[in-house]
PDB file of C-alpha atoms in Angstrom:
ATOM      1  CA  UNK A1228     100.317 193.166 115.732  1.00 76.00           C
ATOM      2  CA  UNK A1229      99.552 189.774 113.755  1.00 88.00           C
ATOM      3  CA  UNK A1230      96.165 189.381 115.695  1.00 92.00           C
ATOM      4  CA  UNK A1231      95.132 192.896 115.594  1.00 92.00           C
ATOM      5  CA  UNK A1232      95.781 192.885 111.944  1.00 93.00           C
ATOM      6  CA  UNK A1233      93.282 189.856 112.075  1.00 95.00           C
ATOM      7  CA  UNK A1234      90.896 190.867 113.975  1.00 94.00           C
ATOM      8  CA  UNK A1235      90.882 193.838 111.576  1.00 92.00           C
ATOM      9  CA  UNK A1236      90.023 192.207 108.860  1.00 94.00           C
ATOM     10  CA  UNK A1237      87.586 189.464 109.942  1.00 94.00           C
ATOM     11  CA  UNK A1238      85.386 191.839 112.202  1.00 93.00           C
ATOM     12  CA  UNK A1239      83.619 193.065 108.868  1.00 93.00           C
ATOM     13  CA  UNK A1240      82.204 189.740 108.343  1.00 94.00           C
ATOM     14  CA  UNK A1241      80.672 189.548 112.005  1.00 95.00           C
ATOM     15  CA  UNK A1242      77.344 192.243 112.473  1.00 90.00           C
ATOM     16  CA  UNK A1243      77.358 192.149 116.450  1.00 93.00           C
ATOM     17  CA  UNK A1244      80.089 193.411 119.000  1.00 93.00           C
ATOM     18  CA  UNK A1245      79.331 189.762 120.677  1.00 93.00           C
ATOM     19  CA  UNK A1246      80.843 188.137 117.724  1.00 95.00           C
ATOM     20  CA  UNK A1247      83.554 190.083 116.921  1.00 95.00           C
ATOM     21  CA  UNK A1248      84.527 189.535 120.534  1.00 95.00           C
ATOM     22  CA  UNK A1249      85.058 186.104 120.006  1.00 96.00           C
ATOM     23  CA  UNK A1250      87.876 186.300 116.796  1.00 97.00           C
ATOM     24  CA  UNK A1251      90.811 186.238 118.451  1.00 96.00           C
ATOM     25  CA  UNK A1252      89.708 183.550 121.442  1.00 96.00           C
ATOM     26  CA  UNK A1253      88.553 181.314 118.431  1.00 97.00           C
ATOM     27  CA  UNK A1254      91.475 181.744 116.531  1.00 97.00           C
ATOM     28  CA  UNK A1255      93.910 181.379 119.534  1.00 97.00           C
ATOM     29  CA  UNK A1256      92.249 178.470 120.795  1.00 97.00           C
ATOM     30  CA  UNK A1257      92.096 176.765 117.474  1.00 97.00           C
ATOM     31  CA  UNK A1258      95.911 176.799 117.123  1.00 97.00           C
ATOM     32  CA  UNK A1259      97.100 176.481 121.002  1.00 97.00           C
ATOM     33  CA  UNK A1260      94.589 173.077 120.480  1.00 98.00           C
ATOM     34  CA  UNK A1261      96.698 171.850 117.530  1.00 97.00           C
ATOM     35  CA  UNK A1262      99.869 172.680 119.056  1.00 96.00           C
ATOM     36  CA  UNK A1263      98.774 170.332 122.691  1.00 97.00           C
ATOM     37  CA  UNK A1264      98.434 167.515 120.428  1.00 97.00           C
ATOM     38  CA  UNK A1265     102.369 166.604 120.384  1.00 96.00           C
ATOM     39  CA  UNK A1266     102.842 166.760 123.982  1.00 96.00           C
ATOM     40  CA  UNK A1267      98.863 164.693 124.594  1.00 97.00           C
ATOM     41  CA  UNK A1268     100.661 161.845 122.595  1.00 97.00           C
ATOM     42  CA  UNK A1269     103.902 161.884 124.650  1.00 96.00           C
ATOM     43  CA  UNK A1270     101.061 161.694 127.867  1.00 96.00           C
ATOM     44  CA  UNK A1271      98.687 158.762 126.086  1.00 96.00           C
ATOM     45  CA  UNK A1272     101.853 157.113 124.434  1.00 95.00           C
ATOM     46  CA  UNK A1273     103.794 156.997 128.164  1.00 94.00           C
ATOM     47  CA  UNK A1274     100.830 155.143 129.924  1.00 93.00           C
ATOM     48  CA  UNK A1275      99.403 158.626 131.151  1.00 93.00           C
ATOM     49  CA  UNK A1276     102.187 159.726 132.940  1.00 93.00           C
ATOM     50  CA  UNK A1277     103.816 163.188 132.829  1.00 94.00           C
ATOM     51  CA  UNK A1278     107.338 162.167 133.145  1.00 93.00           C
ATOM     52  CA  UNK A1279     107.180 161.308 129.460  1.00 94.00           C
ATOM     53  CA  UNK A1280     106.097 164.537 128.322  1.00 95.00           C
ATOM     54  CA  UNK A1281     109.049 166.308 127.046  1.00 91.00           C
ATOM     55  CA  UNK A1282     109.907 170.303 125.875  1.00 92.00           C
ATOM     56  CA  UNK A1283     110.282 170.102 121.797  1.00 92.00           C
ATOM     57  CA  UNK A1284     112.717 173.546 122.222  1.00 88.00           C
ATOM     58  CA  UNK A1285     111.554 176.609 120.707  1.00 91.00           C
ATOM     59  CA  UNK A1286     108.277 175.002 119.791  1.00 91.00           C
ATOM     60  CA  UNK A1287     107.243 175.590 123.205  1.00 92.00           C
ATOM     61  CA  UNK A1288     108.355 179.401 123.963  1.00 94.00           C
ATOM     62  CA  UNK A1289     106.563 179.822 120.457  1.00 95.00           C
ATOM     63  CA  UNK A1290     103.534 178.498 121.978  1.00 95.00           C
ATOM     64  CA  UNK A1291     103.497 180.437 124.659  1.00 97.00           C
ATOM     65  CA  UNK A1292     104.524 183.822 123.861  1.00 96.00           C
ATOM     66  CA  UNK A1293     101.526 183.586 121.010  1.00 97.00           C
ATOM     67  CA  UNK A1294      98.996 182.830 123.884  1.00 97.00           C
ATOM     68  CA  UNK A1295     100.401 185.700 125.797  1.00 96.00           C
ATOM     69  CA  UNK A1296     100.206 188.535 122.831  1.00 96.00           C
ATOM     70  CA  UNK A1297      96.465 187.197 122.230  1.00 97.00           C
ATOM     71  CA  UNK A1298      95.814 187.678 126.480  1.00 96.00           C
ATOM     72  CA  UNK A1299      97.723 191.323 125.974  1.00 96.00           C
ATOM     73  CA  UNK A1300      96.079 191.926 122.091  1.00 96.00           C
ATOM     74  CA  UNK A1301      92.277 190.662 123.815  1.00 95.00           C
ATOM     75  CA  UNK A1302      92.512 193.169 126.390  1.00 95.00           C
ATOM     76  CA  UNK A1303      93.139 195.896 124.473  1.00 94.00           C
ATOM     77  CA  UNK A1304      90.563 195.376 122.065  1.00 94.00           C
ATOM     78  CA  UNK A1305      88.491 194.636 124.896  1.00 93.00           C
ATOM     79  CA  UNK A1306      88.754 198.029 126.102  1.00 93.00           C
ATOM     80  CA  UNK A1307      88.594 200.101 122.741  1.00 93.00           C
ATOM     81  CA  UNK A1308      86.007 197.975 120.673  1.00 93.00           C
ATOM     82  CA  UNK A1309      84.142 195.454 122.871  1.00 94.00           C
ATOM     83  CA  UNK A1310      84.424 197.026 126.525  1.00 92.00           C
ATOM     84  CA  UNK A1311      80.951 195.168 127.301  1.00 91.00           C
ATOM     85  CA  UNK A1312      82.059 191.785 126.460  1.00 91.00           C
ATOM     86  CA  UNK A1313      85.547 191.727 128.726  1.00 90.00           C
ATOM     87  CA  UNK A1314      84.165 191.629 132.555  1.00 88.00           C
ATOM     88  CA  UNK A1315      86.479 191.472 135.490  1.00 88.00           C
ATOM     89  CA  UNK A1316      86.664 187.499 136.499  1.00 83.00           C
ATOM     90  CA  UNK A1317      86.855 186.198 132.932  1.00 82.00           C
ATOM     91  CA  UNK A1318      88.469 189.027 131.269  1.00 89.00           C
ATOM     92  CA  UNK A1319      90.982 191.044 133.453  1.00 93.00           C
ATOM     93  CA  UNK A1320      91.764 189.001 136.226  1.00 93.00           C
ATOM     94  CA  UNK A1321      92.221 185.914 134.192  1.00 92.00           C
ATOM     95  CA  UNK A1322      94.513 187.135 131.300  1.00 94.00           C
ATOM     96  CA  UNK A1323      96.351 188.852 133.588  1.00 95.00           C
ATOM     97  CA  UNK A1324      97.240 185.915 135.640  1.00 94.00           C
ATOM     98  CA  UNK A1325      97.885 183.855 132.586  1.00 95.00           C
ATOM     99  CA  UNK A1326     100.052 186.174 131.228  1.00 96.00           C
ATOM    100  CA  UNK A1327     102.484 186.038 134.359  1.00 96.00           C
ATOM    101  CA  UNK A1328     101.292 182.395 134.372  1.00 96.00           C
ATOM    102  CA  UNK A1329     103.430 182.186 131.050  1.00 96.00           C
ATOM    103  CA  UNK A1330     105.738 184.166 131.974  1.00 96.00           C
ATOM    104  CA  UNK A1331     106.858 181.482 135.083  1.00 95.00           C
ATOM    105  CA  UNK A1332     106.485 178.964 132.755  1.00 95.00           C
ATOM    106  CA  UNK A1333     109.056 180.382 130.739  1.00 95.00           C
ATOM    107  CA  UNK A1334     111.286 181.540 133.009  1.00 95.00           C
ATOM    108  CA  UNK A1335     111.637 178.081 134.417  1.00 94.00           C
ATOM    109  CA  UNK A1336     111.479 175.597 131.862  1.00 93.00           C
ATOM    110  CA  UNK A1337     108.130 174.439 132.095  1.00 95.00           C
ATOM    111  CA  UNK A1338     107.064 175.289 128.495  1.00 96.00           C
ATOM    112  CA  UNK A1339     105.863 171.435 128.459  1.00 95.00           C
ATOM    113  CA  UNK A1340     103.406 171.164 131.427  1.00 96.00           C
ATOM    114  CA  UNK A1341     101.556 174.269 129.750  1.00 96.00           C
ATOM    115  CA  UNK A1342     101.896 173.125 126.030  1.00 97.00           C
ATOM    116  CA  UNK A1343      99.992 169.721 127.574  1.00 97.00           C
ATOM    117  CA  UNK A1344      97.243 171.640 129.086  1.00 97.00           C
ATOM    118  CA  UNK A1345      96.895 173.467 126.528  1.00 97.00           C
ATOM    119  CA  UNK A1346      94.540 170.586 125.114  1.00 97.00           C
ATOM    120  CA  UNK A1347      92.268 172.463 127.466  1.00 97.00           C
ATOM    121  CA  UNK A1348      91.392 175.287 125.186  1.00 97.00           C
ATOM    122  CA  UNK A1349      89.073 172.491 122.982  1.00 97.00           C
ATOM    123  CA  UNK A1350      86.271 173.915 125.228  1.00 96.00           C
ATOM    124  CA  UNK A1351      86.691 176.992 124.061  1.00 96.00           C
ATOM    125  CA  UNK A1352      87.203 176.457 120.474  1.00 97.00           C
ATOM    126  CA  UNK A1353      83.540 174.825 120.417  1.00 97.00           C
ATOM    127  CA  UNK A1354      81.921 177.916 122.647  1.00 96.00           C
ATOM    128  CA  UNK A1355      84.116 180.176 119.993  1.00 96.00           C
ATOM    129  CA  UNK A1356      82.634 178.239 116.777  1.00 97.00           C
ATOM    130  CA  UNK A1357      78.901 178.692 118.591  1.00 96.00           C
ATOM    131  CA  UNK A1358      79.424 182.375 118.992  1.00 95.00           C
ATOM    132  CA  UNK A1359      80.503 183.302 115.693  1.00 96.00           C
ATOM    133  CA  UNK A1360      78.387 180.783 113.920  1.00 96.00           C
ATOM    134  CA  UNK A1361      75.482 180.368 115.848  1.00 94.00           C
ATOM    135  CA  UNK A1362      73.698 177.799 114.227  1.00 94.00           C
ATOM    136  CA  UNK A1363      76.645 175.326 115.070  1.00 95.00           C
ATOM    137  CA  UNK A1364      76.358 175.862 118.843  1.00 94.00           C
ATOM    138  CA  UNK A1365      75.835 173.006 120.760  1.00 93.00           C
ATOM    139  CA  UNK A1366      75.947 172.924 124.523  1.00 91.00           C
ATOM    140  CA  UNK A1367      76.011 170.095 125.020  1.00 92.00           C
ATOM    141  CA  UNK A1368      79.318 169.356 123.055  1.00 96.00           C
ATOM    142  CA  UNK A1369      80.623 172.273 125.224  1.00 95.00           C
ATOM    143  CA  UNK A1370      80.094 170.912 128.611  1.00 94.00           C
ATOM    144  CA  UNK A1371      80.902 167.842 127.889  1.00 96.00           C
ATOM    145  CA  UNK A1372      84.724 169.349 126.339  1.00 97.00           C
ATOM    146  CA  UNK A1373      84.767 171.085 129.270  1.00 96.00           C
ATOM    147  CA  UNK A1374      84.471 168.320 131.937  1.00 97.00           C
ATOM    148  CA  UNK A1375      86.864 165.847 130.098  1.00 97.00           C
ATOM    149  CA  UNK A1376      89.414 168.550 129.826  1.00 97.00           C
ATOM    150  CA  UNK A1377      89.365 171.244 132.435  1.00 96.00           C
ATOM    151  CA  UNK A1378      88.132 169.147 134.839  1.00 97.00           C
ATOM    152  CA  UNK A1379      88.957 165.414 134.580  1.00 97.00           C
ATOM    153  CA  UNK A1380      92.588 165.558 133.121  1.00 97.00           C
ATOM    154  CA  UNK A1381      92.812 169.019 134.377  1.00 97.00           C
ATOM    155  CA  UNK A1382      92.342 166.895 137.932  1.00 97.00           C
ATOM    156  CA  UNK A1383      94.575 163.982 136.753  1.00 96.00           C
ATOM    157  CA  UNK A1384      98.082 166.799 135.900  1.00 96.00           C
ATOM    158  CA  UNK A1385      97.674 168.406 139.337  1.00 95.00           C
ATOM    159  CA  UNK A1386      97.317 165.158 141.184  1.00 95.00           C
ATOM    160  CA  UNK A1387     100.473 164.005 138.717  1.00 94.00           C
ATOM    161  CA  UNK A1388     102.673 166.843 139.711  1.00 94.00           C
ATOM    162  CA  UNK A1389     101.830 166.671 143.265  1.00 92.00           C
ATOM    163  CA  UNK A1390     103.231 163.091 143.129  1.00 91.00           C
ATOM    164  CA  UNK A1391     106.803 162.983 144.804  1.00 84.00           C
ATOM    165  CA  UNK A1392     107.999 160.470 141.780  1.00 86.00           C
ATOM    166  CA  UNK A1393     107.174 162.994 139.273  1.00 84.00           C
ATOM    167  CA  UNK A1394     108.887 165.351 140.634  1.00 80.00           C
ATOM    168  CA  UNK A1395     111.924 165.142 138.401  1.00 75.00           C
ATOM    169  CA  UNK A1396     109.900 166.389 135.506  1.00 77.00           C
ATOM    170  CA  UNK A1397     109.986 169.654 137.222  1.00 85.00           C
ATOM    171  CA  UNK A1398     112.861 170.300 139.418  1.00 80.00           C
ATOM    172  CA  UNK A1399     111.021 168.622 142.554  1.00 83.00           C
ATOM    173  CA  UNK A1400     108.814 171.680 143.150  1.00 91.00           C
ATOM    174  CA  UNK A1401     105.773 172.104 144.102  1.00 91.00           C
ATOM    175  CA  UNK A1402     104.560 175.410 142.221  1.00 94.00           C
ATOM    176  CA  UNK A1403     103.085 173.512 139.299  1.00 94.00           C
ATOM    177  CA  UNK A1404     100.706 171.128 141.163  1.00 94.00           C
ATOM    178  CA  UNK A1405      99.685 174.449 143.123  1.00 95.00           C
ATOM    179  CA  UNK A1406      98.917 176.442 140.225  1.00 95.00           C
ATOM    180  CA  UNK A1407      96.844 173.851 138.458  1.00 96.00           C
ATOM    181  CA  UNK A1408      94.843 173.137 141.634  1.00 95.00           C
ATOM    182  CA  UNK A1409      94.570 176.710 142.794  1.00 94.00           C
ATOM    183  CA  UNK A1410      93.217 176.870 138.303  1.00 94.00           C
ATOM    184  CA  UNK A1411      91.175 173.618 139.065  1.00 96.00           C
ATOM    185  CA  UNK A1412      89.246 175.186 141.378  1.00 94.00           C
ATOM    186  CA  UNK A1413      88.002 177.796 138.888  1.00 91.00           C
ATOM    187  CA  UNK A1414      87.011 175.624 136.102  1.00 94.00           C
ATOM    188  CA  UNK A1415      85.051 173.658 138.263  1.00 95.00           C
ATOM    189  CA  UNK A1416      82.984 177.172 139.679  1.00 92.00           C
ATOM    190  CA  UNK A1417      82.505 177.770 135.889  1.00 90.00           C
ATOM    191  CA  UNK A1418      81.372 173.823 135.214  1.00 93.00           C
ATOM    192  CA  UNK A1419      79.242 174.656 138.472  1.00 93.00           C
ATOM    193  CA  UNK A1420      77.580 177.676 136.475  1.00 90.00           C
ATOM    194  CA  UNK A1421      77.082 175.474 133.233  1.00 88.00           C
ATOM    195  CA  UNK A1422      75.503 173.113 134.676  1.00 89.00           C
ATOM    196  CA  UNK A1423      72.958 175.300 137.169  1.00 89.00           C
ATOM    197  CA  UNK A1424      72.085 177.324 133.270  1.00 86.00           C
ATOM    198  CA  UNK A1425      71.206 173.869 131.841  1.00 83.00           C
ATOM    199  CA  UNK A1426      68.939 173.117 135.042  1.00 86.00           C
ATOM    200  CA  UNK A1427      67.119 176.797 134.727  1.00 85.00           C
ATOM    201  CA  UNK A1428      66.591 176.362 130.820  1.00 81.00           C
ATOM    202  CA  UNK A1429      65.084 172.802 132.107  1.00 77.00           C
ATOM    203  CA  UNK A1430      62.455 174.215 134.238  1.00 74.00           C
ATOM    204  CA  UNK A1431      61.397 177.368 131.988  1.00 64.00           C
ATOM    205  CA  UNK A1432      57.621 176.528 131.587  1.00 56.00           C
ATOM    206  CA  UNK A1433      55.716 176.195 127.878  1.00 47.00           C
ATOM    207  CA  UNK A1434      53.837 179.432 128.601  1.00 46.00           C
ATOM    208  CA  UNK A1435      53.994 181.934 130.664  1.00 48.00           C
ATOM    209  CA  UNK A1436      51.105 181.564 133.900  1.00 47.00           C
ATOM    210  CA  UNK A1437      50.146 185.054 133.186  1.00 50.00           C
ATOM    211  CA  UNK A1438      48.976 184.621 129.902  1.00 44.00           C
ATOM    212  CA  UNK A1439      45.064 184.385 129.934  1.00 45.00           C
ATOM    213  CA  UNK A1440      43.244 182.476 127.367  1.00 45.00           C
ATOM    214  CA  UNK A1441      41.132 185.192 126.305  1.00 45.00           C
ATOM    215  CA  UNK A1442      44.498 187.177 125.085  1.00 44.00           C
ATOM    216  CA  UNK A1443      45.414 186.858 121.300  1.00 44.00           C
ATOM    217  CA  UNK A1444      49.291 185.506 120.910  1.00 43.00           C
ATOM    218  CA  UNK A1445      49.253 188.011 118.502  1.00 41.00           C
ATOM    219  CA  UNK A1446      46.379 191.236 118.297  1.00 44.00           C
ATOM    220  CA  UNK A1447      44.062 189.970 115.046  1.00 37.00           C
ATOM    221  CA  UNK A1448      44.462 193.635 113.528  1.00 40.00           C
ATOM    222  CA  UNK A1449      47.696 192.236 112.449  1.00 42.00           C
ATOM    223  CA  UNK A1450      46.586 188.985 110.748  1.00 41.00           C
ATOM    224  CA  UNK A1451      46.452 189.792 107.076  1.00 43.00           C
ATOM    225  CA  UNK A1452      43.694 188.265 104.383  1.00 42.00           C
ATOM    226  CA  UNK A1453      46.736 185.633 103.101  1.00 39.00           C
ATOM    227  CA  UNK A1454      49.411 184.594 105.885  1.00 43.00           C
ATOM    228  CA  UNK A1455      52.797 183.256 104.743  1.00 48.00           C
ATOM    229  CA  UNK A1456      53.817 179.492 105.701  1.00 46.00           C
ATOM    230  CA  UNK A1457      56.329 180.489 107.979  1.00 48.00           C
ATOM    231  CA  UNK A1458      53.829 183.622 109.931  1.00 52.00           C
ATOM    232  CA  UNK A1459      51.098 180.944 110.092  1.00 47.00           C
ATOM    233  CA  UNK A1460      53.767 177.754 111.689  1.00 48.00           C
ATOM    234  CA  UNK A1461      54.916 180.462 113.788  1.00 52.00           C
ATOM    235  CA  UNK A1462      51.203 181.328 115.444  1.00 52.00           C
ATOM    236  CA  UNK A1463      50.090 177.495 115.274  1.00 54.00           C
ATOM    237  CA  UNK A1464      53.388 177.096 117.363  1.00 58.00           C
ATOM    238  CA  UNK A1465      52.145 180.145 120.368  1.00 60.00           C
ATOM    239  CA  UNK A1466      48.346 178.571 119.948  1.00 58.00           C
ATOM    240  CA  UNK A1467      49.736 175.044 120.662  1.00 65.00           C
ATOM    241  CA  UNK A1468      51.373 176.026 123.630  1.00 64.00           C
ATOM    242  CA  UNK A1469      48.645 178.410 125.131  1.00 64.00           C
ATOM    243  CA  UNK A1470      46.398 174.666 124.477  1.00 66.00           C
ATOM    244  CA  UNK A1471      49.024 173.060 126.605  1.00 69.00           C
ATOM    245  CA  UNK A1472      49.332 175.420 129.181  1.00 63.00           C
ATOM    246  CA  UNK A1473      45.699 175.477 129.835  1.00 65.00           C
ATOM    247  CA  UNK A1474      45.293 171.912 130.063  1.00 68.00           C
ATOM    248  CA  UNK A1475      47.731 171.784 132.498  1.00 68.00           C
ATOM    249  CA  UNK A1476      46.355 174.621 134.471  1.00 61.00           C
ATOM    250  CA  UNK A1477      43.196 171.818 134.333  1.00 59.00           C
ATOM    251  CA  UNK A1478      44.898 169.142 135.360  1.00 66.00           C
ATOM    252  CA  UNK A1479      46.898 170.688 138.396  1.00 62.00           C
ATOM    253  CA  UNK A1480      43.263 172.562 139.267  1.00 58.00           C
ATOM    254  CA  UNK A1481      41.842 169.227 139.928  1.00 59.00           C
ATOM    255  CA  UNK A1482      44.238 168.106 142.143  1.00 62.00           C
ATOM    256  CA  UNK A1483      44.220 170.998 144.132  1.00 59.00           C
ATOM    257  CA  UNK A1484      40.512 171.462 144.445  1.00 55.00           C
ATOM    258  CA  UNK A1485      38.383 169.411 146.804  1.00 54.00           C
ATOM    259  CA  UNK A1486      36.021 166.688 145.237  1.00 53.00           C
ATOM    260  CA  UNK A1487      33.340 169.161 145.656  1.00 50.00           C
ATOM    261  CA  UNK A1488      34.654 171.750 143.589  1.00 54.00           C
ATOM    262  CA  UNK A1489      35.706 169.376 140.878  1.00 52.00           C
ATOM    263  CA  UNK A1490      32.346 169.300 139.094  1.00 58.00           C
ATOM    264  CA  UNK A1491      31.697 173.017 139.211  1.00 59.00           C
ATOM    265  CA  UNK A1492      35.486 173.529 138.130  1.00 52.00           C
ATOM    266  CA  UNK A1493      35.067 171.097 134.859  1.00 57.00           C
ATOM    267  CA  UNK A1494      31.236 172.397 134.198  1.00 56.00           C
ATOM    268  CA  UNK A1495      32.981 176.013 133.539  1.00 53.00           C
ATOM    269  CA  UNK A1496      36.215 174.646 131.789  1.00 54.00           C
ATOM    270  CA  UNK A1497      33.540 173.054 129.103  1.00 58.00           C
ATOM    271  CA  UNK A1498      31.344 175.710 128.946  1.00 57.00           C
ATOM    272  CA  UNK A1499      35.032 177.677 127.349  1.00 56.00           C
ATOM    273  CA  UNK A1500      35.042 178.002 123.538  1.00 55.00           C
ATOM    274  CA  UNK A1501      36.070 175.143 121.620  1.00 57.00           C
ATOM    275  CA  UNK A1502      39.241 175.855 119.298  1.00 57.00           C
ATOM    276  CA  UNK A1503      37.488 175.733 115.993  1.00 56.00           C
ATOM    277  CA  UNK A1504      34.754 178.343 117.045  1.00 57.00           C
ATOM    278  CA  UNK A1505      37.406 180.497 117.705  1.00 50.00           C
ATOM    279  CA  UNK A1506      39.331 180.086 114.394  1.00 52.00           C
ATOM    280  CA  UNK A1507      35.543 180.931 112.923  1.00 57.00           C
ATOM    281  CA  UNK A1508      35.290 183.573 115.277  1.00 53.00           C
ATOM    282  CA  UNK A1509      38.448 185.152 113.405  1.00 49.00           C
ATOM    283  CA  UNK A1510      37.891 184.188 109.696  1.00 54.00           C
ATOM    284  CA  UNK A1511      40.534 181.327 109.762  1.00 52.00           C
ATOM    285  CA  UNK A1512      38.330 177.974 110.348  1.00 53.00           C
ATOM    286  CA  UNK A1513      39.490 176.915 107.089  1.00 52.00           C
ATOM    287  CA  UNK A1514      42.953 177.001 107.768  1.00 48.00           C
ATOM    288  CA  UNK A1515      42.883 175.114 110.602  1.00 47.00           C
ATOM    289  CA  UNK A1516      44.878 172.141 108.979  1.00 48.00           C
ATOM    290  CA  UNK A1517      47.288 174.216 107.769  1.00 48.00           C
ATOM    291  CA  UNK A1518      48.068 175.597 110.729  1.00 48.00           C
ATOM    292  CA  UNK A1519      48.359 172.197 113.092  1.00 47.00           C
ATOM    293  CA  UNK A1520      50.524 170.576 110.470  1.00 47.00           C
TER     294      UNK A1520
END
């Protein structure tokens, strides 16, 4: 009821559905981050071995019964006020396997190995902060959260449980290391998909091919007599790139073409319109300075 009552209140201060799907998951991975940090130091402090790490009694169960009302509290707001932003993979398959994930946890005294990984919802704290305040998103900081934690030491605790020596911290059984590996497996399809969106964002071009140079950026019916600073950056910006794109339609022109064609092919690229007659051609030659700086 807590995080309903907060997501009641804060979702006035978001304007998209997008954001206000993101609340809770900040919030919850803001505090389950804060509440790893214990158990990280028993892990760093005992020469990065799990045998050291150590339940701190109702501390844990605490933990973990607040990340299971905010998998239980995110699906149902999921489905009454952000249905669109809850798919199937990342929405209902994995809280509901987390929540029985917890649940086993519980049941059999692990509270510890999940309070540990637990460091593992830094990731999403940063994606959270980038959603709801967009101009401190950062990528960058994302993935690289996301490989140290969900992927590196995520690797390092299953290969730790699924030593026979550190089997005492768990009863000698093997459903720990499973679960983490079989969970491993996911966050590294997910780092997979980060990784192939930073490639595609790579190899977006400066301009689209099919824009020809004889087509405005923007139709000169709408260019008033005086243009604001930020209207006039914002067209030198489109101009700059159509002037890039054509030179490199140029450049890749001549080496495609056969020596023959070369001449006739640069004849007709300087026989095009200079950028200044155009900027007369449209009544703004004199703000030509204005609009490169």
């Amino acid at each position: 009821m807590a995080l309903l009552a907060l997501y009641d209140l804060s979702s006035p201060y978001f304007s998209s559905t997008k954001q206000r799907a993101w609340i809770l998951t900040g919030f919850t991975s803001a505090v389950m981050t804060l509440l790893s940090l214990p158990f990280l130091y028993d892990f760093v402090a005992g020469n990065a071995s799990v045998l050291y790490v150590h339940s701190r009694g109702a501390l844990d169960v605490y933990a973990l019964r607040f990340f299971q009302s905010y998998l239980i509290s995110d699906l149902i707001l999921g489905a009454l006020s952000y249905p669109d932003q809850v798919d199937l993979l990342s929405g209902w398959i994995h809280h509901s396997v987390y929540i029985l994930i917890v649940e086993v946890a519980i049941y059999r005294e692990w509270t510890h190995i999940f309070s540990l990984a637990s460091i593992m919802e830094l990731p999403t704290l940063v994606m959270s902060i980038g959603k709801l305040w967009p101009k401190f998103k950062s990528t960058v900081l994302f993935a690289t959260t996301f490989f140290l934690t969900r992927i590196f030491f995520h690797a390092t605790l299953a290969a730790s449980y699924s030593l026979s020596h550190n089997g005492a911290s768990v009863s000698h059984s093997k459903i720990p290391a499973a679960i983490l590996s079989v969970l491993l497996l996911l966050h590294v399809f997910w780092f997979s998909q980060c990784i192939q969106g930073f490639i595609r964002r790579a190899n977006i071009p400066l301009a689209s091919p099919d824009l020809k140079p004889s087509e405005p950026a923007i139709p000169l019916r709408a260019v008033p007599e005086l243009v604001g600073a930020r209207q006039l950056l914002a067209r030198s910006s489109l101009w700059r790139r159509r002037r890039i794109h054509r030179r490199m339609v140029y450049d890749k022109a001549r080496r495609l073409l056969p020596a023959a064609g070369v001449a006739q092919f640069t004849k007709f690229y300087d026989m095009l319109p200079g950028r200044q007659t155009l900027y007369d051609a449209v009544g703004l030659g004199g703000r030509e300075s204005e609009m490169t700086n």
